[in-house]
XYZ file of C-alpha atoms in Angstrom:
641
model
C 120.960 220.933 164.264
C 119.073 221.758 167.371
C 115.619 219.746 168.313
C 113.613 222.524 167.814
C 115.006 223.032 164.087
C 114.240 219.376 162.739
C 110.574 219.331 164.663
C 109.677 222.796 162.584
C 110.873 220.819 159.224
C 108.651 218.246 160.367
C 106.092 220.505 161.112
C 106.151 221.362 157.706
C 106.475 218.731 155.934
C 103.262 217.351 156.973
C 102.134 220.454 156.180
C 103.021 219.989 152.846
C 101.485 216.445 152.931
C 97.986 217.720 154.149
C 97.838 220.614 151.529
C 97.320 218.055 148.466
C 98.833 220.276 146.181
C 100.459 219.609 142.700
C 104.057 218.174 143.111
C 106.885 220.731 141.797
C 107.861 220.548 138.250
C 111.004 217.958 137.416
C 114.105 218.654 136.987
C 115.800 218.896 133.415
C 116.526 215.403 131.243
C 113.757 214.064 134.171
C 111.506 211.417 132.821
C 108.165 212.942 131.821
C 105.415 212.380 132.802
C 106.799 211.838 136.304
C 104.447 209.342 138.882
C 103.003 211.097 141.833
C 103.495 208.478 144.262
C 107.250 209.458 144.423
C 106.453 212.478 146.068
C 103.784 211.047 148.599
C 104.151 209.733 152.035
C 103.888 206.071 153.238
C 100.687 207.365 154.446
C 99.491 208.346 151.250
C 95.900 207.038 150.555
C 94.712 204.124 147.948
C 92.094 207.155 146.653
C 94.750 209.157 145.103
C 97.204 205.831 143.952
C 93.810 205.087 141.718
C 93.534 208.841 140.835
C 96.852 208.848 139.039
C 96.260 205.446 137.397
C 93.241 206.957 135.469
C 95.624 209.455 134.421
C 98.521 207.441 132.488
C 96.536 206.673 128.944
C 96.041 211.082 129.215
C 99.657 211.055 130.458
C 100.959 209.195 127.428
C 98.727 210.743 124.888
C 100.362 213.722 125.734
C 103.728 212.661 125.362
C 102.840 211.592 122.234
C 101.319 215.088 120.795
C 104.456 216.498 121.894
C 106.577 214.092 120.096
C 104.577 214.404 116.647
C 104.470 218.220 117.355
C 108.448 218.584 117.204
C 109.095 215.989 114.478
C 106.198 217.431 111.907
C 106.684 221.133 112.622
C 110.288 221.317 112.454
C 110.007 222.914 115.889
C 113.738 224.094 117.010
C 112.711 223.797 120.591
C 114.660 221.775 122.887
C 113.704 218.292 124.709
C 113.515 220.304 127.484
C 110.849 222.812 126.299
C 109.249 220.193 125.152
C 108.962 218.364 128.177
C 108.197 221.472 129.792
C 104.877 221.975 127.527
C 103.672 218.626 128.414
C 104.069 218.876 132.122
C 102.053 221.855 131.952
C 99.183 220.320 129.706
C 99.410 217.116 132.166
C 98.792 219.989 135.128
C 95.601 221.247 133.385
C 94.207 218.305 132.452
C 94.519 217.173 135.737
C 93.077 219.681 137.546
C 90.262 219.505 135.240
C 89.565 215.714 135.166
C 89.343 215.215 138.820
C 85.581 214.469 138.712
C 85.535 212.085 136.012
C 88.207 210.510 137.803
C 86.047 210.107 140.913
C 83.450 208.471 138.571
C 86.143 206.139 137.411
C 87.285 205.222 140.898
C 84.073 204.205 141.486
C 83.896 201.579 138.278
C 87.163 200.281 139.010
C 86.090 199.391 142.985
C 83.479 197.296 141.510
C 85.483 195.191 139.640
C 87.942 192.124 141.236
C 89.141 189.180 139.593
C 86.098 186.979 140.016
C 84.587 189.535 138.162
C 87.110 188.988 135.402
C 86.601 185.293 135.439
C 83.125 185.306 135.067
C 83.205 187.644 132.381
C 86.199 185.353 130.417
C 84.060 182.416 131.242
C 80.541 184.067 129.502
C 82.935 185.350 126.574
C 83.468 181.084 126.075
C 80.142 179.702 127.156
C 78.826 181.672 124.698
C 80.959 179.847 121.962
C 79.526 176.491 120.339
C 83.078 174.625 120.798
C 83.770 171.244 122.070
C 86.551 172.628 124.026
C 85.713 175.862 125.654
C 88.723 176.014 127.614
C 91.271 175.667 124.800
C 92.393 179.212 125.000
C 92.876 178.758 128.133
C 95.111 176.176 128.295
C 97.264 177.674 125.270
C 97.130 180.930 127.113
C 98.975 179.238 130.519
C 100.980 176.893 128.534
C 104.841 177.486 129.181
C 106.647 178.610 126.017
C 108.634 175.894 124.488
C 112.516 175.626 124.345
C 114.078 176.777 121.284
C 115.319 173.514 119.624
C 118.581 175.331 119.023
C 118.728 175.581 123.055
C 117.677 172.265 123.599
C 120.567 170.607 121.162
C 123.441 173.114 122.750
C 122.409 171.808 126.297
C 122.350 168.099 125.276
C 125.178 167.899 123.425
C 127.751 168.464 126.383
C 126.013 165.863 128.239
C 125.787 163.222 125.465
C 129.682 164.120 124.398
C 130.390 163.514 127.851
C 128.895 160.214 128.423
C 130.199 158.721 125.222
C 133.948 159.997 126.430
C 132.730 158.008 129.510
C 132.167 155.285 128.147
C 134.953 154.990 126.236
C 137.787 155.405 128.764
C 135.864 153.088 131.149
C 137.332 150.287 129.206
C 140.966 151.690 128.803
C 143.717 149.557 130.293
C 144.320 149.643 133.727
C 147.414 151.231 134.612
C 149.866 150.686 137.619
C 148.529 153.386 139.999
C 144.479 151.929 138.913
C 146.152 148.284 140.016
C 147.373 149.470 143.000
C 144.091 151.244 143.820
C 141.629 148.467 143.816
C 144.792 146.134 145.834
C 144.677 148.559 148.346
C 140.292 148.894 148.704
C 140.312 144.703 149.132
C 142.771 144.383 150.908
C 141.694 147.107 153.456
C 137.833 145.201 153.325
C 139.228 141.173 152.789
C 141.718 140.646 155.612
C 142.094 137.007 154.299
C 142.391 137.744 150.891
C 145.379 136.815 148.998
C 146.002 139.258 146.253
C 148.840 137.267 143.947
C 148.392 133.807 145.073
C 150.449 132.779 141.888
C 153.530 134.063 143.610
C 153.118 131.102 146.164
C 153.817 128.707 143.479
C 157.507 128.564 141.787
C 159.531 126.492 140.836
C 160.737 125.018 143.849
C 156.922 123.445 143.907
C 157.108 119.979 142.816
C 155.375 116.685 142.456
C 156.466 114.162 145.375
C 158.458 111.616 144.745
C 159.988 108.794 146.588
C 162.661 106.418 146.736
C 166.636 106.861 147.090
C 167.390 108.737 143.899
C 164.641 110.837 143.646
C 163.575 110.755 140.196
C 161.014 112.944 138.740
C 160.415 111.596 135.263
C 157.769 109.049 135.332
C 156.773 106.908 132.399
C 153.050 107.516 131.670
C 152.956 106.751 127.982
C 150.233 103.862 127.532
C 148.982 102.266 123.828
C 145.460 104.062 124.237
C 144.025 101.766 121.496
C 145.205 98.745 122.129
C 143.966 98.836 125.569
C 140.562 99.942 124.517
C 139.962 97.147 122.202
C 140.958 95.049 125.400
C 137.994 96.531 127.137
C 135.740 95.814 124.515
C 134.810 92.537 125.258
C 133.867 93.431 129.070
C 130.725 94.450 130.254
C 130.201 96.376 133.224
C 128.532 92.827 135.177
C 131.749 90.881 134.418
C 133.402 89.215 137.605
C 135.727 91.616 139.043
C 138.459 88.480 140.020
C 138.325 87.421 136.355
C 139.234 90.575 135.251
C 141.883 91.349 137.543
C 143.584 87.735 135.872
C 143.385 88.990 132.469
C 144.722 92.226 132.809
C 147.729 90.845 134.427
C 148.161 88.326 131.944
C 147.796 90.833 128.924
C 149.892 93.796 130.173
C 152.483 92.053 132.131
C 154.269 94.396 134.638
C 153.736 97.600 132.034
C 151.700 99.560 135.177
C 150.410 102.296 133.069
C 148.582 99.967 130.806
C 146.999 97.557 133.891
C 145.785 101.364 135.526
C 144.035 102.243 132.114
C 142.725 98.739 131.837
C 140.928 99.331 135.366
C 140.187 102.679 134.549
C 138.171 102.398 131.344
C 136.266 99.389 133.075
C 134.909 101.410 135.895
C 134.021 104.185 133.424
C 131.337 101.944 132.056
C 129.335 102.556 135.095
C 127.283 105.934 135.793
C 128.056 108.033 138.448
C 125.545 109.359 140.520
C 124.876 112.915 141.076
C 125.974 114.426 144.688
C 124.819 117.644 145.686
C 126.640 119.023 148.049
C 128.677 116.751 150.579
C 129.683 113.524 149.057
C 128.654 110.232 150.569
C 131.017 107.942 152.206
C 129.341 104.678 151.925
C 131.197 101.573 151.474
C 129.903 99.932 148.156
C 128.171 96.358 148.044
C 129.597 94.754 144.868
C 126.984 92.675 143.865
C 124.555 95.920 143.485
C 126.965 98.218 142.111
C 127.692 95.557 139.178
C 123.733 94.719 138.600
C 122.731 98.168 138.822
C 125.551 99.544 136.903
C 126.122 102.692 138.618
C 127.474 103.911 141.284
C 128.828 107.147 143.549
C 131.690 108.444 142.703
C 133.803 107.472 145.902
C 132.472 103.946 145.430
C 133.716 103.662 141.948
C 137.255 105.211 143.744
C 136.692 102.374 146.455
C 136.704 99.981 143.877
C 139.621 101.578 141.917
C 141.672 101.686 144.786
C 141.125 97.841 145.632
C 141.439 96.736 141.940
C 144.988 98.199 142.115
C 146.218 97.247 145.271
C 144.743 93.529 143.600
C 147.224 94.148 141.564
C 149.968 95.344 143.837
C 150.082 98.998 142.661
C 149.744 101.247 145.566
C 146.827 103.643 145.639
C 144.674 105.812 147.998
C 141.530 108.016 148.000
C 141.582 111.675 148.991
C 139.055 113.310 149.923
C 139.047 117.134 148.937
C 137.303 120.074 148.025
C 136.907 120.234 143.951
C 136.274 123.856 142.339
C 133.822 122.765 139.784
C 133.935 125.306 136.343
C 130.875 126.711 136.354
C 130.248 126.717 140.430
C 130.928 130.082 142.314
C 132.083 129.586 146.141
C 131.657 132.958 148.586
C 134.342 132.331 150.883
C 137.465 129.549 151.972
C 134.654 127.350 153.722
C 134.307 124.566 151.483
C 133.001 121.106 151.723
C 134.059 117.733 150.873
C 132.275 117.744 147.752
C 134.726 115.385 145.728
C 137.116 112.268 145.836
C 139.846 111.307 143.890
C 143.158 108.298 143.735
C 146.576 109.123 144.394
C 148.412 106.028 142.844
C 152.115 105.249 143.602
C 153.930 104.951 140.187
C 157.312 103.144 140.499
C 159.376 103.096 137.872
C 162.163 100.712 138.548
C 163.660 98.294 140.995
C 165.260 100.637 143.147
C 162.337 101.466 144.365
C 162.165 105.018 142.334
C 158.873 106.078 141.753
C 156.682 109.368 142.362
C 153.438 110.270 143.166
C 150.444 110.742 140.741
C 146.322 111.742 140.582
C 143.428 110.021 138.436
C 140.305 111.781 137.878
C 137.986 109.456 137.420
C 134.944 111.930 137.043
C 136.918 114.531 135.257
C 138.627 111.638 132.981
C 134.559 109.696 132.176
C 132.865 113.298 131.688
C 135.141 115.458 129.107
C 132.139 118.074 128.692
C 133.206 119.064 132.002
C 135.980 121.022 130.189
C 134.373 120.970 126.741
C 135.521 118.207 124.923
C 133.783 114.801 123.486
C 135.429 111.573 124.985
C 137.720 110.995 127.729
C 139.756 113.569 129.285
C 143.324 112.484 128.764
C 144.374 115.371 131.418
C 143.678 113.680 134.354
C 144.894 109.834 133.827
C 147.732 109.957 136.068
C 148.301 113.702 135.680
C 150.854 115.415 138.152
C 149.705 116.662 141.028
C 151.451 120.109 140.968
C 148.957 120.002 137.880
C 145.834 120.206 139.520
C 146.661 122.016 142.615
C 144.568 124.817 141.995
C 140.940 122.947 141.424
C 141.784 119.903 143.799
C 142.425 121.110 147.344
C 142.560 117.746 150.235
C 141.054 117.749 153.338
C 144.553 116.863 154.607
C 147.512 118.945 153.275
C 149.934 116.029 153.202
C 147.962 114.105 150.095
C 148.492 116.995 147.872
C 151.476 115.423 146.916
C 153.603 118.503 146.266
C 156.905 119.580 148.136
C 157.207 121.973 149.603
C 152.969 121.957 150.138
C 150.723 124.610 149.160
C 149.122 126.047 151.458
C 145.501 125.623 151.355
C 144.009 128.951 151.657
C 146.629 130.133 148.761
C 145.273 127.070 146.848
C 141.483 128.309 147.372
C 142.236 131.863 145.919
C 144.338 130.565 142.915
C 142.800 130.857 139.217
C 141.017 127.783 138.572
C 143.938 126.033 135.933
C 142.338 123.266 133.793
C 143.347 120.496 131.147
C 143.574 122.853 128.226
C 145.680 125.193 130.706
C 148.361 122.708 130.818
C 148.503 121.206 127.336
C 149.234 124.568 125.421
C 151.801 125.936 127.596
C 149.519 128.717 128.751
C 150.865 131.404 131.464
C 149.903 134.392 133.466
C 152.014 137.159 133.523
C 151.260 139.145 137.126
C 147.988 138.205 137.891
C 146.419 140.221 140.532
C 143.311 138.612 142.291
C 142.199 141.872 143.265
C 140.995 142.909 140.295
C 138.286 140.335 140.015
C 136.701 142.409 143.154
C 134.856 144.502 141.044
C 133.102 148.009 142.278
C 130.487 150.072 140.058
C 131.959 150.722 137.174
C 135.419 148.621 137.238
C 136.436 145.554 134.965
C 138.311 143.322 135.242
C 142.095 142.900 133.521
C 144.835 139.663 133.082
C 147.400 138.742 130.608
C 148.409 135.466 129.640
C 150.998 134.374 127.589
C 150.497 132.084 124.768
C 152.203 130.678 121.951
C 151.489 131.716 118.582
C 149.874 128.787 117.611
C 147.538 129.001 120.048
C 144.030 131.889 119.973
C 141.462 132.146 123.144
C 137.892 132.583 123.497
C 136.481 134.391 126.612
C 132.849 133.900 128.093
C 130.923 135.516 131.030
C 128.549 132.529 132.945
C 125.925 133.112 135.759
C 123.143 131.857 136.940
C 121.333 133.659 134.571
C 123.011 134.316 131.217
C 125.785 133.140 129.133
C 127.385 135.398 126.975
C 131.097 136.624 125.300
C 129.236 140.375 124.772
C 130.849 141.345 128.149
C 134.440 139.931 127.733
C 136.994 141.128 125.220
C 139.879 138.960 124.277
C 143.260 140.327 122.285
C 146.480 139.906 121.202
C 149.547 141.907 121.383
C 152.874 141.628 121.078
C 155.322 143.010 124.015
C 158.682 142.378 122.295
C 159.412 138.140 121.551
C 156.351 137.547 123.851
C 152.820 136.968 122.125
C 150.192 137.691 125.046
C 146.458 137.538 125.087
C 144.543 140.879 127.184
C 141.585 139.729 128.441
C 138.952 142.177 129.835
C 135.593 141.233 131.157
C 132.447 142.564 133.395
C 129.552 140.948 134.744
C 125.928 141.738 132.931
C 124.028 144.889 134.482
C 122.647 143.788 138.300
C 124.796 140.805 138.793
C 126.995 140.569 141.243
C 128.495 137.086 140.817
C 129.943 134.845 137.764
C 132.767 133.051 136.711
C 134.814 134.469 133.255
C 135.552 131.243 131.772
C 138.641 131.201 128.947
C 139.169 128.279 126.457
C 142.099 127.681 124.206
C 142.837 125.272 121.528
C 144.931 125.205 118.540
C 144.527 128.612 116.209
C 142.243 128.241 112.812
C 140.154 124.983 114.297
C 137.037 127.203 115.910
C 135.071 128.904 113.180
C 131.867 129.964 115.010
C 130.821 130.556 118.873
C 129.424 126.783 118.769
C 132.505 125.075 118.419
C 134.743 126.313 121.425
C 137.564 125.014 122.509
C 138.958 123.089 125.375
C 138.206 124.679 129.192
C 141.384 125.993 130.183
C 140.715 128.528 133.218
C 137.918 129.309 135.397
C 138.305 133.222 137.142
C 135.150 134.179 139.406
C 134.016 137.519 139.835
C 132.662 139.744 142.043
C 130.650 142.948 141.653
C 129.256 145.498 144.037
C 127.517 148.956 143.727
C 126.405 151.002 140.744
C 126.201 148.772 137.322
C 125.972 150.034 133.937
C 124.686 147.850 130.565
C 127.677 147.903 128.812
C 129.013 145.619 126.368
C 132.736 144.726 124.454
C 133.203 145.272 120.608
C 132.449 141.976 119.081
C 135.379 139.816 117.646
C 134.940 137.506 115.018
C 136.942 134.768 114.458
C 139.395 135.176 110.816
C 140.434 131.851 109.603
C 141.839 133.146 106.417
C 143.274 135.717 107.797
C 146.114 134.591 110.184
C 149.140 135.988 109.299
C 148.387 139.131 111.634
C 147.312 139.749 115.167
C 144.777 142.389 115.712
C 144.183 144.745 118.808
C 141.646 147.149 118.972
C 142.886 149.982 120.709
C 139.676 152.414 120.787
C 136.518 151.670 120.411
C 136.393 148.860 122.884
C 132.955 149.204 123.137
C 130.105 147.442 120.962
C 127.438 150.843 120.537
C 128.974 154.386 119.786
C 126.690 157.282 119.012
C 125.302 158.828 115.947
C 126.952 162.252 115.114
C 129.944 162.164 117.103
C 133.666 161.490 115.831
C 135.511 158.374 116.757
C 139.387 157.305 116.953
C 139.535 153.860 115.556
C 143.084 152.323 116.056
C 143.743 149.014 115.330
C 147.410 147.405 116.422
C 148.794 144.901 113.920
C 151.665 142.399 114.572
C 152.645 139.936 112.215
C 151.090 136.466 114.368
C 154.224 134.495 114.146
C 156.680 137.381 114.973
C 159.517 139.182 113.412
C 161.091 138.148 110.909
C 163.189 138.198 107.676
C 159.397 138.027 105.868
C 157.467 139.795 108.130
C 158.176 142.997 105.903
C 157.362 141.425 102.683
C 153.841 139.349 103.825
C 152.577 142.630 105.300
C 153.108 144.877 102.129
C 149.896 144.534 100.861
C 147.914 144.047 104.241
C 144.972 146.827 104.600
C 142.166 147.695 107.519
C 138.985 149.491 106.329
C 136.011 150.242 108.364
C 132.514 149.622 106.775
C 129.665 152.200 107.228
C 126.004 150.826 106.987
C 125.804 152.587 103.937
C 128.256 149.848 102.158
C 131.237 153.047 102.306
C 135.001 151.958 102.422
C 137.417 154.225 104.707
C 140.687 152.921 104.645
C 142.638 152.720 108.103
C 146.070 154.722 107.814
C 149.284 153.088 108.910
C 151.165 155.451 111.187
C 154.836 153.931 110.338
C 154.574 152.558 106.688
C 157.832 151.095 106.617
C 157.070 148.344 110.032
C 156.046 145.006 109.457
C 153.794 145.763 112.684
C 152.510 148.920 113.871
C 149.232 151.106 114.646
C 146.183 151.799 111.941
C 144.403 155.406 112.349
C 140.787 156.884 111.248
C 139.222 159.902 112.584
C 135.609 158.736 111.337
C 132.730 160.837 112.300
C 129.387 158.552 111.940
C 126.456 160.107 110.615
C 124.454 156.857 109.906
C 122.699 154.107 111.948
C 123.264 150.954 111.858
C 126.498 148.494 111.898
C 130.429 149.628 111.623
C 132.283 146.951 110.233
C 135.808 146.223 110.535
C 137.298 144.558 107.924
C 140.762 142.873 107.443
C 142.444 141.858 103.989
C 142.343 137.734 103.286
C 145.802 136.649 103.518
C 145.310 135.691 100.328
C 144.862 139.520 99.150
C 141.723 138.612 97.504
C 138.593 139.197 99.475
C 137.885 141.180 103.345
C 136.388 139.508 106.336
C 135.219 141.141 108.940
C 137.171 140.682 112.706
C 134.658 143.100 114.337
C 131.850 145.476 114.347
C 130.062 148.216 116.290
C 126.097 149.386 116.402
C 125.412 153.081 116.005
């Protein structure tokens, strides 16, 4: 196409634009009426986009008459006849109305939207109401969220959570382990993750002399050398009691050490914070006053002995108290104890062994009433992990232990040693914990033997945030112990007692201390708590593990997987079959409804319970257990909807 050609089409197109004429008729099946402004120019002027506003309520009207014309008439014209009749009525009528439209152009230049405003505003002023503007406000209020809508989108979200929740607490698994040992020991470079692989068998308790004997002869006649003591106060001449002491006990050692002992435990120790004093004592003063610091009490101690040719020393050391939490390997001398010499015959025989003497006075240090037997002449390969010496070589153990492995090792106390406890693969790392982590060990225990857990720190005390079970991995009987620190705390110490099974009945009669683990937390923390476990004294003849819920709250309206592991307590064997016929699990709703727990393998002595329970009511989920009597239930746990 040439220039010439498309400037004549232009030419006449704004011909056509100029003229102002009626736009052609649409084609067929077109929407009717059709809007003028299609057919305009950008150009086009705001006097004719008002002129065919004022036409729509004709336009429609129209439409309308032609509808109602067809439909009552019977009229066997086509849509397209009828379309045609009401473009050309719409023609007329516009052609027609083009003055009153003017008029109306005018009316509608007038008004604007303050116009409107005023006029809504007069409409309400001229209402008696003591809130004009409550139309208003319902008029520009947001339409509300269909309730249906609202439960489909919370749902996911709350569903989601709770299945959150719920695996947090699932056991940790090998590649989880290896994980968090990776993370500490990328950000610790001195941190030791299995210290208890530093200490085997090969460790032992020195000894001296040319035969090298390792049994030592401890055994002492507690009461009889009590009711010795009786008649000495803590004033008495030291000289004078040296004499009778030798003269009553002879050459038994063990019984002149006790003697000594017990008379120095008459006199109070005074508090040290901190670094310990190293002041010689002045005899007269400690015997008036009656008390004394504890390395002068250990001064004394050591020269009563050597008064009465029995070998001791005092070593000075670093002692990781229970409920204390220490930041790094930089610790003080905050702590003195004897290393005595025990020989044990002529030879010259003999071996090496520690006294105590605050942890032997004060039992409440490990939570029991009287003297701590533990630590009168205990071994040192005993204590290695709370009593760390300044100098390595009176630690008293061959080969030594080093002393930075000795820092990171679980704090191992009296009740530790007495019932045989013993971790299986404890990993230090885990007690580094990071948002939402726990923290995992096993020990090994025998079956006479049951745990209690608590969480300390400097501002709570509580067994909500530890969990403590028992399971069975083939002969072995082994306690699971999970625990995490209370919402923004980031230090604490999990402390575990352990005493014989059946003797603690409630939370205020605990056992013995037998380990000390601190913990560490960083990041994110969520309140979270364990299921509750209460003790069962008449029901012992099975070992319970919750498998699912660990958790203490679970939510209304959802469905939960209660499994319950069950192991007969004293292992397998010829009975176990016949004791557990009758045993049953049921879990409690607040309503006061039974649901029984389904074995999965009827014909085991031990195996898993099942229940698919979908809670619909608030309150407390109990778990109940059978008496071993078969008579009543008691309940061994319980969770808060």
């Amino acid at each position: 196409m040439s220039r010439e050609e498309l400037g004549h089409k232009l030419e006449v197109r704004e011909d056509l634009d100029s003229e102002d004429l009626p736009p052609p008729p649409p084609p067929k099946h077109a929407r009717v009426p059709f809007d003028a402004n299609d057919f305009k120019a950008s150009g086009a002027t705001l006097d004719d986009k008002l002129r065919s506003q004022t036409q729509y309520p004709e336009e429609w009207k129209n439409s309308m008459k032609s509808l109602q014309s067809d439909v009552l008439n019977l009229s066997e014209l086509s849509a397209t006849s009828a379309g045609s009749f009401s473009r050309h009525k719409f023609e007329r009528d516009f052609l027609h109305g083009q003055p009153e439209a003017e008029g109306v152009e005018a009316d509608v230049a007038k008004l604007n939207l303050n116009d409107n405003e005023e006029l809504m505003n007069s409409v309400f002023t001229s209402k008696k109401s003591k809130h004009p503007n409550i139309f208003k406000m319902l008029m520009k209020k947001k339409p509300e969220q269909n309730l249906m809508e609202q439960r489909l989108l919370q749902e996911p979200d709350n569903w989601q959570m709770v299945k959150h929740d719920l695996n947090r607490m699932n056991t940790l698994t090998t590649l989880d382990k290896q994980a968090r040992t990776k993370r500490v020991a990328r950000s610790e470079a001195n941190f030791i993750i299995k210290p208890l692989e530093y200490i085997t068998d090969v460790n032992t308790s020195e000894v001296f002399g040319p035969d090298n004997i390792e049994v030592v002869d401890t055994e002492v006649n507690i009461r009889k050398v009590a009711e010795f003591l009786m008649k000495y106060d803590h004033d008495y001449d030291f000289n004078d009691l040296i004499t009778d002491v030798s003269v009553k006990f002879g050459s038994h050692r063990p019984s002149q050490i006790r003697a000594i002992l017990l008379h120095l435990c008459k006199f109070r120790i005074i508090d040290e914070t901190g670094k310990i004093l190293q002041m010689k004592p002045k005899v007269h003063e400690v015997m008036a006053k009656g008390e004394a610091t504890i390395f002068q009490l250990n001064y004394l101690f050591k020269k009563l002995l050597e008064a009465l040719r029995i070998p001791a020393e005092v070593v000075f050391g670093f002692w990781k108290k229970p409920n204390e939490f220490y930041h790094s390997d930089q610790f003080l001398v905050n702590h003195c104890w004897l290393s005595v010499m025990m020989q044990t015959d002529e030879r010259g025989n003999g071996a090496f062994r520690l006294i105590d003497l605050m942890c032997f006075q004060n039992g409440l240090i490990c939570n029991i009433e009287g003297f701590n037997e533990f630590y009168f002449l205990t071994a040192p390969i005993d204590i290695v992990s709370t009593h760390i010496p300044s100098v390595i070589e009176l630690q008293h153990v061959c080969p030594p232990v080093d002393l930075n492995v000795a820092f990171h090792l679980p704090r191992l106390y009296s009740s530790f040693k007495k019932h045989d406890l013993e971790f299986i693969n404890f990993n230090n790392s885990l007690t580094r914990m990071h948002d939402l982590e726990f923290f995992e060990a096993d020990i090994k225990i025998p079956v006479s033997v049951e745990l209690f857990t608590l969480i300390k720190t400097s501002r709570k005390t509580s067994n909500d945030y530890t969990l403590c079970q028992i399971y069975w991995k083939g002969p072995q009987r082994i306690a699971r112990i999970k625990a995490v620190l209370p919402e923004n705390e980031s230090i604490g110490v999990l402390q575990i007692f352990a005493g014989q099974k059946g003797l603690q009945t409630h939370f205020d009669n605990i056992h013995e201390l037998a380990c000390v683990i601190p913990l560490y937390h960083t990041g994110n923390s969520k309140a979270s708590a364990f299921v509750p476990r209460f003790p069962t004294i008449r029901s012992q003849n099975n070992d319970l593990y919750i498998r699912h819920p660990q958790l203490s709250s679970i939510s209304i309206n959802n469905t939960y997987s209660f499994e319950v592991d069950v192991h007969p307590s004293m292992g397998l064997n010829s009975g176990s079959g016949i004791m557990n016929r009758d045993f049953k699990l049921v879990v409690e709703s607040p309503s006061g409804k039974y649901t029984k727990l389904i074995k999965d393998e009827p014909h085991k002595p031990y195996g898993t319970h099942q229940l698919k329970l979908h809670c619909q009511e608030k309150g407390l989920y109990r778990g109940l257990v059978i008496g071993d009597s078969g008579n009543s239930w008691y309940v061994f746990a319980q969770w808060e909807c």
